[in-house]
PDB file of C-alpha atoms in Angstrom:
ATOM      1  CA  ALA T 138     -11.926 -18.691 -26.230  1.00 49.00           C
ATOM      2  CA  ALA T 139     -14.921 -16.523 -24.963  1.00 50.00           C
ATOM      3  CA  ALA T 140     -14.856 -14.731 -28.165  1.00 51.00           C
ATOM      4  CA  ALA T 141     -15.687 -17.754 -29.928  1.00 48.00           C
ATOM      5  CA  VAL T 142     -18.394 -20.553 -29.820  1.00 44.00           C
ATOM      6  CA  LEU T 143     -17.806 -24.075 -31.133  1.00 38.00           C
ATOM      7  CA  GLY T 144     -14.730 -22.731 -32.697  1.00 45.00           C
ATOM      8  CA  ARG T 145     -16.542 -20.229 -34.749  1.00 51.00           C
ATOM      9  CA  PRO T 146     -15.423 -16.681 -34.345  1.00 55.00           C
ATOM     10  CA  LEU T 147     -18.269 -14.356 -32.862  1.00 54.00           C
ATOM     11  CA  PRO T 148     -19.230 -11.309 -34.929  1.00 59.00           C
ATOM     12  CA  PRO T 149     -17.713  -7.997 -33.283  1.00 61.00           C
ATOM     13  CA  SER T 150     -21.272  -6.993 -32.185  1.00 62.00           C
ATOM     14  CA  ARG T 151     -21.502 -10.030 -29.940  1.00 71.00           C
ATOM     15  CA  ARG T 152     -18.100 -10.324 -28.603  1.00 74.00           C
ATOM     16  CA  ALA T 153     -18.345  -7.956 -25.742  1.00 80.00           C
ATOM     17  CA  PRO T 154     -21.371  -9.513 -24.072  1.00 83.00           C
ATOM     18  CA  VAL T 155     -19.591 -12.960 -24.177  1.00 82.00           C
ATOM     19  CA  VAL T 156     -16.245 -11.779 -22.945  1.00 83.00           C
ATOM     20  CA  PHE T 157     -17.542  -9.878 -19.993  1.00 85.00           C
ATOM     21  CA  ALA T 158     -19.916 -12.611 -19.191  1.00 87.00           C
ATOM     22  CA  ALA T 159     -17.199 -15.068 -19.030  1.00 86.00           C
ATOM     23  CA  MET T 160     -15.301 -12.881 -16.739  1.00 87.00           C
ATOM     24  CA  GLY T 161     -18.441 -12.169 -14.484  1.00 88.00           C
ATOM     25  CA  THR T 162     -18.822 -16.023 -14.383  1.00 90.00           C
ATOM     26  CA  PHE T 163     -15.149 -16.798 -13.425  1.00 87.00           C
ATOM     27  CA  PHE T 164     -15.230 -13.916 -10.452  1.00 86.00           C
ATOM     28  CA  ALA T 165     -18.606 -14.963  -9.122  1.00 89.00           C
ATOM     29  CA  LEU T 166     -17.810 -18.709  -9.439  1.00 88.00           C
ATOM     30  CA  VAL T 167     -13.787 -18.927  -8.647  1.00 89.00           C
ATOM     31  CA  LEU T 168     -12.323 -15.822  -7.593  1.00 87.00           C
ATOM     32  CA  TYR T 169     -14.945 -14.416  -5.160  1.00 86.00           C
ATOM     33  CA  PRO T 170     -15.451 -17.918  -3.229  1.00 89.00           C
ATOM     34  CA  ALA T 171     -11.740 -18.037  -2.882  1.00 90.00           C
ATOM     35  CA  LEU T 172     -11.393 -14.867  -1.226  1.00 87.00           C
ATOM     36  CA  CYS T 173     -14.212 -15.217   1.053  1.00 88.00           C
ATOM     37  CA  ALA T 174     -12.445 -18.700   2.284  1.00 88.00           C
ATOM     38  CA  VAL T 175      -9.261 -16.770   2.659  1.00 85.00           C
ATOM     39  CA  LEU T 176     -10.803 -13.951   4.217  1.00 83.00           C
ATOM     40  CA  HIS T 177     -13.476 -15.539   6.540  1.00 79.00           C
ATOM     41  CA  PRO T 178     -15.360 -14.505   8.511  1.00 83.00           C
ATOM     42  CA  GLU T 179     -14.903 -11.036   6.874  1.00 84.00           C
ATOM     43  CA  GLY T 180     -16.003 -10.723   2.988  1.00 85.00           C
ATOM     44  CA  PRO T 181     -13.577  -9.341   0.777  1.00 87.00           C
ATOM     45  CA  LEU T 182     -15.379  -5.686   0.523  1.00 88.00           C
ATOM     46  CA  ALA T 183     -15.528  -5.555   4.435  1.00 89.00           C
ATOM     47  CA  TRP T 184     -11.891  -6.588   4.753  1.00 89.00           C
ATOM     48  CA  LEU T 185     -10.621  -3.951   2.164  1.00 89.00           C
ATOM     49  CA  LEU T 186     -12.665  -0.960   4.018  1.00 90.00           C
ATOM     50  CA  ARG T 187     -11.318  -2.194   7.387  1.00 90.00           C
ATOM     51  CA  LEU T 188      -7.894  -2.091   5.996  1.00 88.00           C
ATOM     52  CA  LEU T 189      -8.077   1.356   4.573  1.00 89.00           C
ATOM     53  CA  GLY T 190      -9.683   2.697   7.734  1.00 89.00           C
ATOM     54  CA  GLU T 191      -7.083   1.378   9.842  1.00 88.00           C
ATOM     55  CA  ARG T 192      -4.603   4.083   8.919  1.00 88.00           C
ATOM     56  CA  PRO T 193      -5.661   7.234   7.184  1.00 89.00           C
ATOM     57  CA  VAL T 194      -2.315   7.107   5.307  1.00 90.00           C
ATOM     58  CA  ARG T 195      -3.574   4.408   3.174  1.00 92.00           C
ATOM     59  CA  VAL T 196      -6.565   6.581   1.997  1.00 93.00           C
ATOM     60  CA  ALA T 197      -4.037   9.197   1.255  1.00 93.00           C
ATOM     61  CA  ILE T 198      -1.673   6.859  -0.772  1.00 93.00           C
ATOM     62  CA  LEU T 199      -4.591   5.791  -2.830  1.00 93.00           C
ATOM     63  CA  ALA T 200      -5.638   9.353  -3.702  1.00 94.00           C
ATOM     64  CA  TYR T 201      -1.886  10.226  -4.461  1.00 94.00           C
ATOM     65  CA  TRP T 202      -1.833   7.268  -6.902  1.00 94.00           C
ATOM     66  CA  LEU T 203      -4.894   8.395  -8.487  1.00 94.00           C
ATOM     67  CA  GLY T 204      -4.030  11.907  -8.910  1.00 95.00           C
ATOM     68  CA  LEU T 205      -0.452  11.187 -10.082  1.00 94.00           C
ATOM     69  CA  THR T 206      -1.570   8.398 -12.685  1.00 93.00           C
ATOM     70  CA  ILE T 207      -4.104  10.707 -14.505  1.00 94.00           C
ATOM     71  CA  GLY T 208      -1.580  13.690 -14.506  1.00 94.00           C
ATOM     72  CA  ALA T 209       1.185  11.749 -15.797  1.00 92.00           C
ATOM     73  CA  ILE T 210      -0.744  10.056 -18.432  1.00 91.00           C
ATOM     74  CA  ALA T 211      -2.108  13.133 -19.813  1.00 91.00           C
ATOM     75  CA  LEU T 212       1.518  14.908 -19.530  1.00 91.00           C
ATOM     76  CA  ILE T 213       3.114  11.936 -21.407  1.00 90.00           C
ATOM     77  CA  GLY T 214       0.346  12.064 -24.112  1.00 86.00           C
ATOM     78  CA  ARG T 215       1.492  15.773 -24.804  1.00 87.00           C
ATOM     79  CA  VAL T 216       4.969  15.253 -24.962  1.00 86.00           C
ATOM     80  CA  ARG T 217       5.193  11.732 -26.641  1.00 83.00           C
ATOM     81  CA  THR T 218       5.856  13.399 -30.293  1.00 83.00           C
ATOM     82  CA  ARG T 219       8.553  15.605 -29.042  1.00 85.00           C
ATOM     83  CA  MET T 220      11.175  12.972 -28.096  1.00 85.00           C
ATOM     84  CA  PRO T 221      12.276   9.350 -28.990  1.00 85.00           C
ATOM     85  CA  LEU T 222       9.629   6.556 -28.435  1.00 85.00           C
ATOM     86  CA  ILE T 223      12.274   4.697 -26.241  1.00 85.00           C
ATOM     87  CA  ILE T 224      12.376   7.802 -24.153  1.00 86.00           C
ATOM     88  CA  VAL T 225       8.619   8.283 -23.811  1.00 87.00           C
ATOM     89  CA  ARG T 226       8.361   4.437 -22.838  1.00 88.00           C
ATOM     90  CA  LYS T 227      10.855   5.139 -20.065  1.00 87.00           C
ATOM     91  CA  LEU T 228       8.749   7.968 -18.679  1.00 89.00           C
ATOM     92  CA  TYR T 229       6.210   5.360 -17.524  1.00 90.00           C
ATOM     93  CA  HIS T 230       9.223   3.662 -15.797  1.00 90.00           C
ATOM     94  CA  PHE T 231       9.922   6.877 -14.007  1.00 89.00           C
ATOM     95  CA  LEU T 232       6.250   7.104 -12.927  1.00 91.00           C
ATOM     96  CA  ALA T 233       6.476   3.703 -11.419  1.00 91.00           C
ATOM     97  CA  VAL T 234       9.369   5.303  -9.248  1.00 91.00           C
ATOM     98  CA  LEU T 235       7.008   7.965  -8.083  1.00 92.00           C
ATOM     99  CA  LEU T 236       4.208   5.888  -7.559  1.00 92.00           C
ATOM    100  CA  PHE T 237       5.677   2.942  -5.871  1.00 91.00           C
ATOM    101  CA  ILE T 238       8.630   4.328  -3.866  1.00 89.00           C
ATOM    102  CA  PRO T 239       6.820   6.489  -1.291  1.00 87.00           C
ATOM    103  CA  ALA T 240       4.304   3.875  -0.404  1.00 87.00           C
ATOM    104  CA  MET T 241       6.918   0.927  -0.292  1.00 86.00           C
ATOM    105  CA  LEU T 242       8.663   3.270   2.596  1.00 84.00           C
ATOM    106  CA  VAL T 243       5.495   3.528   4.724  1.00 83.00           C
ATOM    107  CA  GLU T 244       3.004   0.963   3.608  1.00 85.00           C
ATOM    108  CA  LYS T 245       4.368  -2.433   2.482  1.00 83.00           C
ATOM    109  CA  GLN T 246       0.982  -4.258   3.447  1.00 84.00           C
ATOM    110  CA  LEU T 247      -0.857  -1.848   1.151  1.00 88.00           C
ATOM    111  CA  MET T 248       1.898  -2.234  -1.488  1.00 89.00           C
ATOM    112  CA  ARG T 249       1.419  -6.146  -1.358  1.00 88.00           C
ATOM    113  CA  ILE T 250      -2.322  -5.918  -2.018  1.00 89.00           C
ATOM    114  CA  ALA T 251      -2.015  -3.017  -4.553  1.00 91.00           C
ATOM    115  CA  PHE T 252       0.507  -4.946  -6.583  1.00 92.00           C
ATOM    116  CA  ALA T 253      -1.761  -8.078  -6.696  1.00 90.00           C
ATOM    117  CA  GLY T 254      -4.706  -6.071  -7.756  1.00 90.00           C
ATOM    118  CA  ALA T 255      -3.057  -4.149 -10.558  1.00 92.00           C
ATOM    119  CA  LEU T 256      -1.464  -7.270 -12.063  1.00 91.00           C
ATOM    120  CA  SER T 257      -4.848  -8.932 -11.965  1.00 90.00           C
ATOM    121  CA  LEU T 258      -6.314  -5.983 -13.726  1.00 91.00           C
ATOM    122  CA  PHE T 259      -3.612  -5.595 -16.223  1.00 91.00           C
ATOM    123  CA  LEU T 260      -4.217  -9.463 -17.283  1.00 90.00           C
ATOM    124  CA  ALA T 261      -7.871  -8.743 -17.583  1.00 91.00           C
ATOM    125  CA  LEU T 262      -7.684  -5.896 -19.724  1.00 90.00           C
ATOM    126  CA  GLU T 263      -5.213  -7.686 -21.987  1.00 89.00           C
ATOM    127  CA  TYR T 264      -7.565 -10.367 -22.138  1.00 88.00           C
ATOM    128  CA  VAL T 265     -10.516  -7.889 -23.212  1.00 89.00           C
ATOM    129  CA  ARG T 266      -7.870  -6.375 -25.754  1.00 88.00           C
ATOM    130  CA  MET T 267      -7.146  -9.712 -27.472  1.00 85.00           C
ATOM    131  CA  ALA T 268     -10.675 -10.930 -27.324  1.00 84.00           C
ATOM    132  CA  GLY T 269     -11.653  -7.830 -29.347  1.00 83.00           C
ATOM    133  CA  ALA T 270     -14.525  -6.920 -26.830  1.00 83.00           C
ATOM    134  CA  ASP T 271     -15.422  -3.256 -27.995  1.00 83.00           C
ATOM    135  CA  PRO T 272     -15.800  -0.629 -27.316  1.00 86.00           C
ATOM    136  CA  LEU T 273     -13.271  -1.104 -24.325  1.00 88.00           C
ATOM    137  CA  ALA T 274     -10.859  -3.160 -26.649  1.00 87.00           C
ATOM    138  CA  ARG T 275     -10.711  -0.355 -29.285  1.00 88.00           C
ATOM    139  CA  LEU T 276      -9.706   2.016 -26.525  1.00 90.00           C
ATOM    140  CA  LEU T 277      -7.034  -0.319 -25.294  1.00 89.00           C
ATOM    141  CA  VAL T 278      -5.729  -0.718 -28.862  1.00 87.00           C
ATOM    142  CA  GLU T 279      -5.648   2.998 -29.645  1.00 88.00           C
ATOM    143  CA  PHE T 280      -3.959   3.795 -26.408  1.00 88.00           C
ATOM    144  CA  LEU T 281      -1.330   1.114 -26.469  1.00 86.00           C
ATOM    145  CA  ALA T 282      -0.414   1.728 -30.130  1.00 84.00           C
ATOM    146  CA  ARG T 283       1.112   5.065 -29.105  1.00 84.00           C
ATOM    147  CA  TYR T 284       3.597   3.527 -27.260  1.00 85.00           C
ATOM    148  CA  THR T 285       4.529   0.083 -28.914  1.00 82.00           C
ATOM    149  CA  ASP T 286       7.295  -0.673 -31.193  1.00 77.00           C
ATOM    150  CA  ALA T 287       8.954  -3.766 -32.731  1.00 75.00           C
ATOM    151  CA  ARG T 288       9.615  -5.271 -29.503  1.00 74.00           C
ATOM    152  CA  ASP T 289       5.952  -5.643 -28.898  1.00 73.00           C
ATOM    153  CA  ALA T 290       5.221  -7.529 -31.986  1.00 69.00           C
ATOM    154  CA  GLY T 291       2.812 -10.461 -31.489  1.00 70.00           C
ATOM    155  CA  PRO T 292      -0.703 -10.976 -30.244  1.00 76.00           C
ATOM    156  CA  LEU T 293       0.142 -10.141 -26.638  1.00 79.00           C
ATOM    157  CA  ILE T 294       1.439  -6.793 -25.551  1.00 82.00           C
ATOM    158  CA  THR T 295       2.988  -7.477 -22.297  1.00 82.00           C
ATOM    159  CA  THR T 296       5.647  -4.640 -21.609  1.00 85.00           C
ATOM    160  CA  HIS T 297       3.481  -2.849 -19.036  1.00 86.00           C
ATOM    161  CA  ILE T 298       2.644  -6.107 -17.442  1.00 89.00           C
ATOM    162  CA  TYR T 299       6.495  -6.976 -17.240  1.00 89.00           C
ATOM    163  CA  LEU T 300       7.318  -3.638 -15.586  1.00 89.00           C
ATOM    164  CA  LEU T 301       4.730  -4.209 -12.927  1.00 91.00           C
ATOM    165  CA  LEU T 302       5.721  -7.671 -12.422  1.00 92.00           C
ATOM    166  CA  GLY T 303       9.226  -6.800 -12.239  1.00 91.00           C
ATOM    167  CA  CYS T 304       8.796  -4.222  -9.608  1.00 91.00           C
ATOM    168  CA  ALA T 305       6.216  -6.457  -7.665  1.00 91.00           C
ATOM    169  CA  LEU T 306       8.051  -9.614  -7.226  1.00 91.00           C
ATOM    170  CA  PRO T 307      10.724  -8.542  -4.948  1.00 90.00           C
ATOM    171  CA  VAL T 308       7.980  -7.095  -2.470  1.00 87.00           C
ATOM    172  CA  LEU T 309       5.527 -10.016  -2.979  1.00 85.00           C
ATOM    173  CA  PHE T 310       8.710 -12.361  -2.332  1.00 85.00           C
ATOM    174  CA  THR T 311       9.860 -10.553   0.678  1.00 79.00           C
ATOM    175  CA  PRO T 312       8.537 -12.434   3.884  1.00 73.00           C
ATOM    176  CA  SER T 313       5.977 -10.665   5.794  1.00 64.00           C
ATOM    177  CA  SER T 314       8.083 -11.125   8.827  1.00 59.00           C
ATOM    178  CA  ALA T 315      11.283  -9.348   7.297  1.00 55.00           C
ATOM    179  CA  PRO T 316      12.511  -6.000   8.578  1.00 54.00           C
ATOM    180  CA  TRP T 317      11.172  -3.064   6.887  1.00 56.00           C
ATOM    181  CA  VAL T 318      11.148   0.586   8.037  1.00 51.00           C
ATOM    182  CA  ASP T 319      11.665   0.367  11.906  1.00 49.00           C
ATOM    183  CA  SER T 320      14.078   1.175  14.498  1.00 46.00           C
ATOM    184  CA  THR T 321      15.267  -2.480  15.027  1.00 51.00           C
ATOM    185  CA  SER T 322      16.852  -3.021  11.339  1.00 60.00           C
ATOM    186  CA  SER T 323      19.599  -1.449   9.368  1.00 70.00           C
ATOM    187  CA  PRO T 324      18.237   1.058   6.746  1.00 67.00           C
ATOM    188  CA  SER T 325      19.574  -1.046   4.104  1.00 74.00           C
ATOM    189  CA  ALA T 326      16.856  -3.661   4.931  1.00 78.00           C
ATOM    190  CA  VAL T 327      14.560  -1.679   2.763  1.00 81.00           C
ATOM    191  CA  LEU T 328      16.688  -2.530  -0.394  1.00 85.00           C
ATOM    192  CA  PRO T 329      15.784  -6.058  -1.201  1.00 86.00           C
ATOM    193  CA  PRO T 330      12.217  -5.269  -1.686  1.00 87.00           C
ATOM    194  CA  MET T 331      13.083  -2.445  -3.751  1.00 89.00           C
ATOM    195  CA  ALA T 332      15.303  -4.166  -6.017  1.00 90.00           C
ATOM    196  CA  GLY T 333      12.616  -4.099  -8.849  1.00 91.00           C
ATOM    197  CA  ILE T 334      12.003  -0.431  -8.973  1.00 91.00           C
ATOM    198  CA  LEU T 335      15.717   0.461  -8.595  1.00 92.00           C
ATOM    199  CA  ALA T 336      16.536  -1.814 -11.434  1.00 92.00           C
ATOM    200  CA  LEU T 337      13.695  -1.074 -13.782  1.00 90.00           C
ATOM    201  CA  GLY T 338      12.475   2.332 -12.677  1.00 90.00           C
ATOM    202  CA  VAL T 339      15.658   3.955 -11.971  1.00 92.00           C
ATOM    203  CA  GLY T 340      18.460   2.022 -13.728  1.00 91.00           C
ATOM    204  CA  ASP T 341      16.854   1.138 -16.965  1.00 90.00           C
ATOM    205  CA  SER T 342      15.317   4.366 -17.369  1.00 89.00           C
ATOM    206  CA  MET T 343      18.718   6.227 -17.020  1.00 92.00           C
ATOM    207  CA  ALA T 344      20.264   3.699 -19.412  1.00 91.00           C
ATOM    208  CA  SER T 345      18.025   4.552 -22.039  1.00 89.00           C
ATOM    209  CA  TYR T 346      17.856   8.298 -21.529  1.00 89.00           C
ATOM    210  CA  VAL T 347      21.830   8.345 -21.321  1.00 91.00           C
ATOM    211  CA  GLY T 348      22.392   5.937 -24.228  1.00 89.00           C
ATOM    212  CA  THR T 349      20.086   7.382 -26.371  1.00 88.00           C
ATOM    213  CA  ARG T 350      21.461  10.765 -26.092  1.00 87.00           C
ATOM    214  CA  PHE T 351      25.127  10.440 -25.365  1.00 89.00           C
ATOM    215  CA  GLY T 352      26.126   6.544 -26.225  1.00 85.00           C
ATOM    216  CA  ARG T 353      28.806   6.011 -28.578  1.00 87.00           C
ATOM    217  CA  THR T 354      30.459   2.853 -27.403  1.00 88.00           C
ATOM    218  CA  ARG T 355      28.322  -0.059 -28.331  1.00 89.00           C
ATOM    219  CA  TRP T 356      28.863  -3.357 -26.588  1.00 89.00           C
ATOM    220  CA  PRO T 357      29.376  -6.246 -29.284  1.00 88.00           C
ATOM    221  CA  GLY T 358      26.480  -7.676 -30.820  1.00 83.00           C
ATOM    222  CA  THR T 359      23.891  -5.581 -29.158  1.00 84.00           C
ATOM    223  CA  ALA T 360      22.438  -1.626 -29.545  1.00 82.00           C
ATOM    224  CA  LYS T 361      23.302  -1.161 -25.743  1.00 88.00           C
ATOM    225  CA  THR T 362      26.070   1.171 -25.033  1.00 90.00           C
ATOM    226  CA  ALA T 363      28.761   1.487 -22.448  1.00 92.00           C
ATOM    227  CA  GLU T 364      27.757   5.013 -21.516  1.00 92.00           C
ATOM    228  CA  GLY T 365      24.219   3.826 -20.754  1.00 91.00           C
ATOM    229  CA  THR T 366      25.254   0.821 -18.820  1.00 93.00           C
ATOM    230  CA  ALA T 367      27.625   3.221 -16.572  1.00 94.00           C
ATOM    231  CA  ALA T 368      24.566   5.671 -16.029  1.00 93.00           C
ATOM    232  CA  ALA T 369      22.408   2.694 -14.778  1.00 93.00           C
ATOM    233  CA  VAL T 370      24.974   1.419 -12.307  1.00 94.00           C
ATOM    234  CA  ALA T 371      25.578   5.021 -11.139  1.00 95.00           C
ATOM    235  CA  ALA T 372      21.808   5.666 -10.998  1.00 94.00           C
ATOM    236  CA  ILE T 373      21.053   2.414  -8.893  1.00 94.00           C
ATOM    237  CA  LEU T 374      23.732   3.178  -6.486  1.00 94.00           C
ATOM    238  CA  VAL T 375      22.543   6.961  -5.891  1.00 94.00           C
ATOM    239  CA  GLY T 376      19.053   5.601  -5.614  1.00 92.00           C
ATOM    240  CA  ALA T 377      20.166   3.049  -2.937  1.00 92.00           C
ATOM    241  CA  CYS T 378      21.980   5.452  -1.000  1.00 92.00           C
ATOM    242  CA  VAL T 379      18.873   7.835  -1.171  1.00 91.00           C
ATOM    243  CA  LEU T 380      16.703   4.900  -0.134  1.00 88.00           C
ATOM    244  CA  CYS T 381      18.718   4.151   2.867  1.00 87.00           C
ATOM    245  CA  ARG T 382      18.952   7.688   3.922  1.00 86.00           C
ATOM    246  CA  ALA T 383      15.115   8.012   3.656  1.00 84.00           C
ATOM    247  CA  SER T 384      14.452   4.599   5.689  1.00 80.00           C
ATOM    248  CA  ALA T 385      16.707   6.077   8.392  1.00 80.00           C
ATOM    249  CA  ALA T 386      14.618   9.251   8.570  1.00 80.00           C
ATOM    250  CA  LEU T 387      11.315   7.390   8.833  1.00 74.00           C
ATOM    251  CA  ALA T 388      12.459   4.839  11.235  1.00 65.00           C
ATOM    252  CA  PRO T 389      10.728   5.567  14.590  1.00 58.00           C
ATOM    253  CA  ALA T 390      12.972   6.524  17.561  1.00 50.00           C
ATOM    254  CA  GLU T 391      14.156   3.739  19.830  1.00 49.00           C
ATOM    255  CA  PRO T 392      11.951   3.753  22.883  1.00 43.00           C
ATOM    256  CA  VAL T 393      13.903   4.330  26.084  1.00 40.00           C
ATOM    257  CA  SER T 394      12.994   1.893  28.747  1.00 39.00           C
ATOM    258  CA  ALA T 395      12.563   2.695  32.393  1.00 37.00           C
ATOM    259  CA  LEU T 396      15.554   0.439  33.394  1.00 36.00           C
ATOM    260  CA  SER T 397      17.921   2.381  31.077  1.00 39.00           C
ATOM    261  CA  ALA T 398      16.550   5.739  32.107  1.00 40.00           C
ATOM    262  CA  GLY T 399      17.078   4.817  35.730  1.00 44.00           C
ATOM    263  CA  GLY T 400      20.633   3.718  34.893  1.00 45.00           C
ATOM    264  CA  ASP T 401      21.098   7.027  32.986  1.00 45.00           C
ATOM    265  CA  ALA T 402      19.925   9.014  36.130  1.00 43.00           C
ATOM    266  CA  ARG T 403      22.409   7.220  38.464  1.00 43.00           C
TER     267      ARG T 403
END
């Protein structure tokens, strides 16, 4: 590991420089050249700036993500002692719904890039935390400790990574040529890439809330309740219907060709 030299652990005061030097070396020698090769002849920064400048809505989405994330983290931090930890954790699932669904409906290309970037950032931050590269590692430990429980036992804390990965995979695995929100596709075409956010952000959150508050009938051998399961299924179905209606509303109108217009006139 970067936090050890010749098998001997580094003292805390020397870990951060070694860890960040290792990450910088990986970026400079591996990641950046790979991006340049893929994006040739543009560099990564020029390509990103061009992508954002092509449509003003992309910059607006970035501002929306930043503002909502900061506000939600501050709000959840204030209410986390007033409700069960399981419900507090699901607030981040609901935050994922608010973050991802609006952008998924209007900017699938930006969502692919954002998911890839966010997953890379989460993995890098987890590496910093595990390596003990203070002061950033200490801040991460203090923040995550507020929301972890017995399910996060072990050296790795991956709950947030799994949430992001579960939301991202359906989008990343949907072919670029697949229909999205347009006038030639059915409104239900938006559902496959939304499967992760519907299951984790909507269904799982509702299952936890209803199961914790009202659950009485437990499934054999588990702590899950039938009431929570029913709430999850109902929430996913309602969410799917809402997404289909939103997709239909956002689809551009079918253009009227001159030939069809002439036929109608006759």
